Structures are given as C-alpha cells and as structure tokens.
Amino acid sequence: MRKGTLIGKGMTAEVYEWGNRQALKLYYDGIPKEWITYEAEIGQVVHHAGVPAPAVYEQLEVDGRNGLLYERISGQSLSASMISDPERVMHNGEVFARLHASIHRSKTDKLPRQKDRLAQFIEQSASFLGERVHPLLTVLEGLPEGEYICHGDLHPDNVLQSDGQLTAIDWMDANRGDPLCDVARTSMIFLSPFLAMPPISISPAYSHQLNNAYLTEYCRITGASLTDIDRWRLPVAAARLRERVPYEQEWLLAYIDEQLQALK
C-alpha cells in the first residue's frame, strides 16, 4: 500500500493517510528506532487503559523511513477551532477541562513515574537553573505520588475533534502520577507570554480567559483545589526550561525565583 495525502507535519515526523481508517506517522531520518518503539508501547498502554487516545498498530518502513500506524481521527485540532471561533473561549476551556478530567480517571502501573521524569527534566535544565536545582528537587520530593494516567503535554494542538468527540494525541510524555501536576503544566502553557500553539496567535486576555475557564471547570468536575494545583507549578516550570521554547526562559526563571523566594 502507498501512503496517501499528507495530513500533518511536526518536528519529528510527517503524518499521511493510510487506507481508509489509518494514519501513517512517518519519521524523519535520524529519529532513533527505539524512540518509535517507545512511542508505540506508550500509545498502546494508554489506549488499552480506555482513555480517549487513538489506537496504535504496527511499525513499518515506507520509502526507506520508519513509520508507525495509528487509528485515523478525522477532524480539526482544538487550536484550529479556537482560531475559527474565538468568541467561544469559555466553551473551549470547559470542554478541554472535561477531556483532561476523563483522562485522569484511569490508572496504570505501566508508565514512567511522574516525579522521576520531572526530577530528570529539572536536572537536564541545570544550565539554566544553576544552584536552584537542589531546592527545586526538595520541593518536588514533598509533592504527592499517584498512579493516574497523565498526558504530560496536553494543549489544544494535541486535541482533535471528530463528530463531537475529543481525542488526545501525542502521548510521548505520558506518565503516571498526580493529575494536578498535569493540570499545572497545561495551565502554565496557557499563561506563557510565548504560547506555543502553532499556528494560533492569541492575546494575553484570551489565554487568561481560556485558563480560568479550564481551571474552574476542572475543579468543579473533580473537586480539586487551585491551591493544590499551584503547588505543582514550581517544579513544572523548572522542568519546562529544558524544552527551550523561544523567549520563554526569562519568564520561567523570573517565576521560579519569585516562588523560591516566597518559600524562604
């Protein structure tokens, strides 16, 4: 079978139609095959756990490149919906929260531990953090454990809409832990002055409205408190530094310094 129409493109791969119901994620040269195997294993774990994620099928080679077959979700991203109908900011925040809460109802012991990953990411950010690393790891150590499935990088460009249903994609950062850590990361993405949701360009007022609607609805559904979500923001911000989002490091470091000072 030949690959069909190009339907998506990212930093590591292109996505093509494959037959009538599948999508072929075709990786660029230089992407290690073990990464693809890991992505397949993670994808199978979360799908089999019953979360709203696409099914994962076989690995294969097409045109000399390594690929992975997924269930094809026909529809646009939630970020595209935000562009086309910016007046529905409250609605978009609420449906996003409901999706996130539905993910967090499932448990597993087959994903990496959340706090282990955060500690690793903080240590990988040492070139930015310097002497802040140790106090940040101490803060992280005092936060809750958990066995709930967390996406690890849920934002509107990682959510597809099809026939009124939302599906989360891109599960490479999935972990098991406290759902409120996952919520804190999404909230920090919304609040970033350098929001990384291409091709969307939104105002700070919009992003704050989106964040407020998201947090309000998530807390309403789950009974979570904003205070408990806020406890995760400091290690989440420190771990995010390793991603080197353009221009964001200065904002993150200022936030980290402010929070560390408040703890003294």
JSON list of C-alpha atoms in Angstrom, two decimals, residues 92-242:
[
{"chain": "A", "resi": 92, "resn": "ASN", "atom": "CA", "xyz": [-13.33, 25.71, 24.66]},
{"chain": "A", "resi": 93, "resn": "GLY", "atom": "CA", "xyz": [-11.79, 25.92, 28.13]},
{"chain": "A", "resi": 94, "resn": "GLU", "atom": "CA", "xyz": [-14.62, 23.88, 29.63]},
{"chain": "A", "resi": 95, "resn": "VAL", "atom": "CA", "xyz": [-14.60, 21.08, 27.05]},
{"chain": "A", "resi": 96, "resn": "PHE", "atom": "CA", "xyz": [-10.81, 20.91, 27.33]},
{"chain": "A", "resi": 97, "resn": "ALA", "atom": "CA", "xyz": [-11.14, 20.51, 31.11]},
{"chain": "A", "resi": 98, "resn": "ARG", "atom": "CA", "xyz": [-13.69, 17.74, 30.70]},
{"chain": "A", "resi": 99, "resn": "LEU", "atom": "CA", "xyz": [-11.36, 15.87, 28.35]},
{"chain": "A", "resi": 100, "resn": "HIS", "atom": "CA", "xyz": [-8.47, 16.23, 30.79]},
{"chain": "A", "resi": 101, "resn": "ALA", "atom": "CA", "xyz": [-10.58, 15.03, 33.71]},
{"chain": "A", "resi": 102, "resn": "SER", "atom": "CA", "xyz": [-11.67, 11.98, 31.70]},
{"chain": "A", "resi": 103, "resn": "ILE", "atom": "CA", "xyz": [-8.02, 11.05, 31.08]},
{"chain": "A", "resi": 104, "resn": "HIS", "atom": "CA", "xyz": [-7.26, 11.35, 34.79]},
{"chain": "A", "resi": 105, "resn": "ARG", "atom": "CA", "xyz": [-9.88, 8.78, 35.79]},
{"chain": "A", "resi": 106, "resn": "SER", "atom": "CA", "xyz": [-7.71, 5.91, 34.54]},
{"chain": "A", "resi": 107, "resn": "LYS", "atom": "CA", "xyz": [-4.86, 4.29, 36.44]},
{"chain": "A", "resi": 108, "resn": "THR", "atom": "CA", "xyz": [-1.87, 2.24, 35.32]},
{"chain": "A", "resi": 109, "resn": "ASP", "atom": "CA", "xyz": [1.43, 0.90, 36.62]},
{"chain": "A", "resi": 110, "resn": "LYS", "atom": "CA", "xyz": [2.89, 0.64, 33.10]},
{"chain": "A", "resi": 111, "resn": "LEU", "atom": "CA", "xyz": [4.02, 4.22, 32.55]},
{"chain": "A", "resi": 112, "resn": "PRO", "atom": "CA", "xyz": [7.08, 6.10, 33.88]},
{"chain": "A", "resi": 113, "resn": "ARG", "atom": "CA", "xyz": [6.68, 7.74, 37.29]},
{"chain": "A", "resi": 114, "resn": "GLN", "atom": "CA", "xyz": [5.80, 11.40, 37.02]},
{"chain": "A", "resi": 115, "resn": "LYS", "atom": "CA", "xyz": [8.15, 12.62, 39.74]},
{"chain": "A", "resi": 116, "resn": "ASP", "atom": "CA", "xyz": [11.07, 10.63, 38.28]},
{"chain": "A", "resi": 117, "resn": "ARG", "atom": "CA", "xyz": [10.56, 12.33, 34.93]},
{"chain": "A", "resi": 118, "resn": "LEU", "atom": "CA", "xyz": [10.26, 15.79, 36.49]},
{"chain": "A", "resi": 119, "resn": "ALA", "atom": "CA", "xyz": [13.43, 15.26, 38.50]},
{"chain": "A", "resi": 120, "resn": "GLN", "atom": "CA", "xyz": [15.26, 14.17, 35.35]},
{"chain": "A", "resi": 121, "resn": "PHE", "atom": "CA", "xyz": [13.99, 17.20, 33.42]},
{"chain": "A", "resi": 122, "resn": "ILE", "atom": "CA", "xyz": [14.97, 19.59, 36.21]},
{"chain": "A", "resi": 123, "resn": "GLU", "atom": "CA", "xyz": [18.48, 18.14, 36.26]},
{"chain": "A", "resi": 124, "resn": "GLN", "atom": "CA", "xyz": [18.64, 18.49, 32.47]},
{"chain": "A", "resi": 125, "resn": "SER", "atom": "CA", "xyz": [17.80, 22.18, 32.94]},
{"chain": "A", "resi": 126, "resn": "ALA", "atom": "CA", "xyz": [20.80, 22.75, 35.23]},
{"chain": "A", "resi": 127, "resn": "SER", "atom": "CA", "xyz": [22.49, 25.04, 32.69]},
{"chain": "A", "resi": 128, "resn": "PHE", "atom": "CA", "xyz": [19.61, 27.48, 33.24]},
{"chain": "A", "resi": 129, "resn": "LEU", "atom": "CA", "xyz": [18.91, 26.76, 36.90]},
{"chain": "A", "resi": 130, "resn": "GLY", "atom": "CA", "xyz": [22.37, 26.62, 38.43]},
{"chain": "A", "resi": 131, "resn": "GLU", "atom": "CA", "xyz": [22.17, 26.42, 42.24]},
{"chain": "A", "resi": 132, "resn": "ARG", "atom": "CA", "xyz": [18.36, 26.35, 42.09]},
{"chain": "A", "resi": 133, "resn": "VAL", "atom": "CA", "xyz": [18.37, 22.65, 41.18]},
{"chain": "A", "resi": 134, "resn": "HIS", "atom": "CA", "xyz": [18.71, 21.28, 44.72]},
{"chain": "A", "resi": 135, "resn": "PRO", "atom": "CA", "xyz": [15.93, 23.36, 46.33]},
{"chain": "A", "resi": 136, "resn": "LEU", "atom": "CA", "xyz": [13.66, 22.58, 43.39]},
{"chain": "A", "resi": 137, "resn": "LEU", "atom": "CA", "xyz": [14.23, 18.84, 43.80]},
{"chain": "A", "resi": 138, "resn": "THR", "atom": "CA", "xyz": [13.47, 19.22, 47.51]},
{"chain": "A", "resi": 139, "resn": "VAL", "atom": "CA", "xyz": [10.14, 20.89, 46.66]},
{"chain": "A", "resi": 140, "resn": "LEU", "atom": "CA", "xyz": [9.36, 18.11, 44.18]},
{"chain": "A", "resi": 141, "resn": "GLU", "atom": "CA", "xyz": [10.14, 15.41, 46.74]},
{"chain": "A", "resi": 142, "resn": "GLY", "atom": "CA", "xyz": [7.44, 16.76, 49.05]},
{"chain": "A", "resi": 143, "resn": "LEU", "atom": "CA", "xyz": [4.66, 16.60, 46.45]},
{"chain": "A", "resi": 144, "resn": "PRO", "atom": "CA", "xyz": [2.14, 13.74, 46.13]},
{"chain": "A", "resi": 145, "resn": "GLU", "atom": "CA", "xyz": [2.69, 10.47, 44.32]},
{"chain": "A", "resi": 146, "resn": "GLY", "atom": "CA", "xyz": [-0.03, 8.91, 42.17]},
{"chain": "A", "resi": 147, "resn": "GLU", "atom": "CA", "xyz": [-0.96, 6.14, 39.75]},
{"chain": "A", "resi": 148, "resn": "TYR", "atom": "CA", "xyz": [-3.29, 8.07, 37.46]},
{"chain": "A", "resi": 149, "resn": "ILE", "atom": "CA", "xyz": [-2.59, 8.39, 33.73]},
{"chain": "A", "resi": 150, "resn": "CYS", "atom": "CA", "xyz": [-1.28, 11.85, 32.85]},
{"chain": "A", "resi": 151, "resn": "HIS", "atom": "CA", "xyz": [-0.69, 13.08, 29.30]},
{"chain": "A", "resi": 152, "resn": "GLY", "atom": "CA", "xyz": [2.38, 15.13, 30.14]},
{"chain": "A", "resi": 153, "resn": "ASP", "atom": "CA", "xyz": [1.87, 17.78, 27.45]},
{"chain": "A", "resi": 154, "resn": "LEU", "atom": "CA", "xyz": [-1.83, 18.39, 26.88]},
{"chain": "A", "resi": 155, "resn": "HIS", "atom": "CA", "xyz": [-2.60, 21.59, 24.97]},
{"chain": "A", "resi": 156, "resn": "PRO", "atom": "CA", "xyz": [-5.16, 22.44, 22.26]},
{"chain": "A", "resi": 157, "resn": "ASP", "atom": "CA", "xyz": [-2.89, 21.45, 19.37]},
{"chain": "A", "resi": 158, "resn": "ASN", "atom": "CA", "xyz": [-2.72, 17.93, 20.86]},
{"chain": "A", "resi": 159, "resn": "VAL", "atom": "CA", "xyz": [-6.51, 17.52, 20.85]},
{"chain": "A", "resi": 160, "resn": "LEU", "atom": "CA", "xyz": [-8.55, 16.51, 17.79]},
{"chain": "A", "resi": 161, "resn": "GLN", "atom": "CA", "xyz": [-12.31, 17.00, 17.38]},
{"chain": "A", "resi": 162, "resn": "SER", "atom": "CA", "xyz": [-14.34, 14.49, 15.37]},
{"chain": "A", "resi": 163, "resn": "ASP", "atom": "CA", "xyz": [-18.12, 14.02, 15.39]},
{"chain": "A", "resi": 164, "resn": "GLY", "atom": "CA", "xyz": [-18.42, 15.89, 18.66]},
{"chain": "A", "resi": 165, "resn": "GLN", "atom": "CA", "xyz": [-15.77, 13.76, 20.37]},
{"chain": "A", "resi": 166, "resn": "LEU", "atom": "CA", "xyz": [-12.35, 14.90, 21.60]},
{"chain": "A", "resi": 167, "resn": "THR", "atom": "CA", "xyz": [-9.27, 12.69, 21.27]},
{"chain": "A", "resi": 168, "resn": "ALA", "atom": "CA", "xyz": [-5.85, 13.42, 22.78]},
{"chain": "A", "resi": 169, "resn": "ILE", "atom": "CA", "xyz": [-2.83, 12.68, 20.60]},
{"chain": "A", "resi": 170, "resn": "ASP", "atom": "CA", "xyz": [0.97, 12.80, 21.03]},
{"chain": "A", "resi": 171, "resn": "TRP", "atom": "CA", "xyz": [1.45, 10.68, 24.16]},
{"chain": "A", "resi": 172, "resn": "MET", "atom": "CA", "xyz": [5.26, 10.52, 24.19]},
{"chain": "A", "resi": 173, "resn": "ASP", "atom": "CA", "xyz": [5.43, 12.34, 27.56]},
{"chain": "A", "resi": 174, "resn": "ALA", "atom": "CA", "xyz": [2.74, 10.21, 29.22]},
{"chain": "A", "resi": 175, "resn": "ASN", "atom": "CA", "xyz": [3.38, 9.25, 32.82]},
{"chain": "A", "resi": 176, "resn": "ARG", "atom": "CA", "xyz": [1.65, 8.01, 35.95]},
{"chain": "A", "resi": 177, "resn": "GLY", "atom": "CA", "xyz": [1.25, 10.31, 38.90]},
{"chain": "A", "resi": 178, "resn": "ASP", "atom": "CA", "xyz": [-0.81, 13.12, 40.39]},
{"chain": "A", "resi": 179, "resn": "PRO", "atom": "CA", "xyz": [-3.28, 14.57, 37.85]},
{"chain": "A", "resi": 180, "resn": "LEU", "atom": "CA", "xyz": [-2.83, 18.05, 39.34]},
{"chain": "A", "resi": 181, "resn": "CYS", "atom": "CA", "xyz": [0.74, 18.12, 38.04]},
{"chain": "A", "resi": 182, "resn": "ASP", "atom": "CA", "xyz": [-0.66, 17.52, 34.55]},
{"chain": "A", "resi": 183, "resn": "VAL", "atom": "CA", "xyz": [-3.17, 20.34, 35.09]},
{"chain": "A", "resi": 184, "resn": "ALA", "atom": "CA", "xyz": [-0.46, 22.71, 36.32]},
{"chain": "A", "resi": 185, "resn": "ARG", "atom": "CA", "xyz": [1.59, 22.11, 33.17]},
{"chain": "A", "resi": 186, "resn": "THR", "atom": "CA", "xyz": [-1.36, 22.81, 30.88]},
{"chain": "A", "resi": 187, "resn": "SER", "atom": "CA", "xyz": [-2.15, 25.96, 32.85]},
{"chain": "A", "resi": 188, "resn": "MET", "atom": "CA", "xyz": [1.45, 27.17, 32.60]},
{"chain": "A", "resi": 189, "resn": "ILE", "atom": "CA", "xyz": [1.30, 26.66, 28.82]},
{"chain": "A", "resi": 190, "resn": "PHE", "atom": "CA", "xyz": [-1.87, 28.75, 28.65]},
{"chain": "A", "resi": 191, "resn": "LEU", "atom": "CA", "xyz": [-0.32, 31.51, 30.77]},
{"chain": "A", "resi": 192, "resn": "SER", "atom": "CA", "xyz": [3.00, 31.67, 28.94]},
{"chain": "A", "resi": 193, "resn": "PRO", "atom": "CA", "xyz": [3.57, 35.00, 27.18]},
{"chain": "A", "resi": 194, "resn": "PHE", "atom": "CA", "xyz": [5.05, 32.90, 24.39]},
{"chain": "A", "resi": 195, "resn": "LEU", "atom": "CA", "xyz": [2.20, 30.45, 23.92]},
{"chain": "A", "resi": 196, "resn": "ALA", "atom": "CA", "xyz": [3.44, 27.53, 21.82]},
{"chain": "A", "resi": 197, "resn": "MET", "atom": "CA", "xyz": [0.30, 26.53, 19.94]},
{"chain": "A", "resi": 198, "resn": "PRO", "atom": "CA", "xyz": [1.14, 26.98, 16.25]},
{"chain": "A", "resi": 199, "resn": "PRO", "atom": "CA", "xyz": [-0.34, 28.42, 14.11]},
{"chain": "A", "resi": 200, "resn": "ILE", "atom": "CA", "xyz": [-2.52, 30.14, 16.69]},
{"chain": "A", "resi": 201, "resn": "SER", "atom": "CA", "xyz": [-1.71, 33.67, 17.78]},
{"chain": "A", "resi": 202, "resn": "ILE", "atom": "CA", "xyz": [-3.89, 34.81, 20.67]},
{"chain": "A", "resi": 203, "resn": "SER", "atom": "CA", "xyz": [-3.94, 37.74, 23.02]},
{"chain": "A", "resi": 204, "resn": "PRO", "atom": "CA", "xyz": [-2.94, 37.53, 26.70]},
{"chain": "A", "resi": 205, "resn": "ALA", "atom": "CA", "xyz": [-6.55, 38.36, 27.60]},
{"chain": "A", "resi": 206, "resn": "TYR", "atom": "CA", "xyz": [-7.80, 35.36, 25.60]},
{"chain": "A", "resi": 207, "resn": "SER", "atom": "CA", "xyz": [-5.25, 32.98, 27.09]},
{"chain": "A", "resi": 208, "resn": "HIS", "atom": "CA", "xyz": [-6.13, 34.10, 30.63]},
{"chain": "A", "resi": 209, "resn": "GLN", "atom": "CA", "xyz": [-9.84, 33.61, 29.94]},
{"chain": "A", "resi": 210, "resn": "LEU", "atom": "CA", "xyz": [-9.11, 30.18, 28.50]},
{"chain": "A", "resi": 211, "resn": "ASN", "atom": "CA", "xyz": [-7.01, 29.26, 31.53]},
{"chain": "A", "resi": 212, "resn": "ASN", "atom": "CA", "xyz": [-9.64, 30.46, 34.01]},
{"chain": "A", "resi": 213, "resn": "ALA", "atom": "CA", "xyz": [-12.43, 28.56, 32.24]},
{"chain": "A", "resi": 214, "resn": "TYR", "atom": "CA", "xyz": [-10.28, 25.43, 32.10]},
{"chain": "A", "resi": 215, "resn": "LEU", "atom": "CA", "xyz": [-9.29, 25.52, 35.78]},
{"chain": "A", "resi": 216, "resn": "THR", "atom": "CA", "xyz": [-12.78, 26.41, 37.01]},
{"chain": "A", "resi": 217, "resn": "GLU", "atom": "CA", "xyz": [-14.40, 23.56, 35.14]},
{"chain": "A", "resi": 218, "resn": "TYR", "atom": "CA", "xyz": [-11.68, 21.05, 36.06]},
{"chain": "A", "resi": 219, "resn": "CYS", "atom": "CA", "xyz": [-12.04, 21.88, 39.76]},
{"chain": "A", "resi": 220, "resn": "ARG", "atom": "CA", "xyz": [-15.84, 21.74, 39.51]},
{"chain": "A", "resi": 221, "resn": "ILE", "atom": "CA", "xyz": [-15.76, 18.26, 37.97]},
{"chain": "A", "resi": 222, "resn": "THR", "atom": "CA", "xyz": [-13.04, 16.72, 40.11]},
{"chain": "A", "resi": 223, "resn": "GLY", "atom": "CA", "xyz": [-13.25, 18.59, 43.41]},
{"chain": "A", "resi": 224, "resn": "ALA", "atom": "CA", "xyz": [-9.61, 19.65, 43.06]},
{"chain": "A", "resi": 225, "resn": "SER", "atom": "CA", "xyz": [-8.47, 22.92, 44.61]},
{"chain": "A", "resi": 226, "resn": "LEU", "atom": "CA", "xyz": [-6.49, 25.70, 42.93]},
{"chain": "A", "resi": 227, "resn": "THR", "atom": "CA", "xyz": [-4.12, 25.66, 45.91]},
{"chain": "A", "resi": 228, "resn": "ASP", "atom": "CA", "xyz": [-3.19, 22.03, 45.28]},
{"chain": "A", "resi": 229, "resn": "ILE", "atom": "CA", "xyz": [-2.72, 22.71, 41.57]},
{"chain": "A", "resi": 230, "resn": "ASP", "atom": "CA", "xyz": [-0.50, 25.71, 42.33]},
{"chain": "A", "resi": 231, "resn": "ARG", "atom": "CA", "xyz": [1.84, 23.53, 44.43]},
{"chain": "A", "resi": 232, "resn": "TRP", "atom": "CA", "xyz": [2.97, 21.84, 41.21]},
{"chain": "A", "resi": 233, "resn": "ARG", "atom": "CA", "xyz": [3.72, 25.00, 39.23]},
{"chain": "A", "resi": 234, "resn": "LEU", "atom": "CA", "xyz": [7.26, 25.50, 40.53]},
{"chain": "A", "resi": 235, "resn": "PRO", "atom": "CA", "xyz": [8.72, 22.09, 39.52]},
{"chain": "A", "resi": 236, "resn": "VAL", "atom": "CA", "xyz": [6.68, 22.12, 36.31]},
{"chain": "A", "resi": 237, "resn": "ALA", "atom": "CA", "xyz": [8.15, 25.49, 35.35]},
{"chain": "A", "resi": 238, "resn": "ALA", "atom": "CA", "xyz": [11.68, 24.29, 36.11]},
{"chain": "A", "resi": 239, "resn": "ALA", "atom": "CA", "xyz": [11.23, 21.11, 34.09]},
{"chain": "A", "resi": 240, "resn": "ARG", "atom": "CA", "xyz": [9.88, 23.08, 31.13]},
{"chain": "A", "resi": 241, "resn": "LEU", "atom": "CA", "xyz": [13.13, 25.01, 30.76]},
{"chain": "A", "resi": 242, "resn": "ARG", "atom": "CA", "xyz": [14.74, 22.02, 29.02]}
]
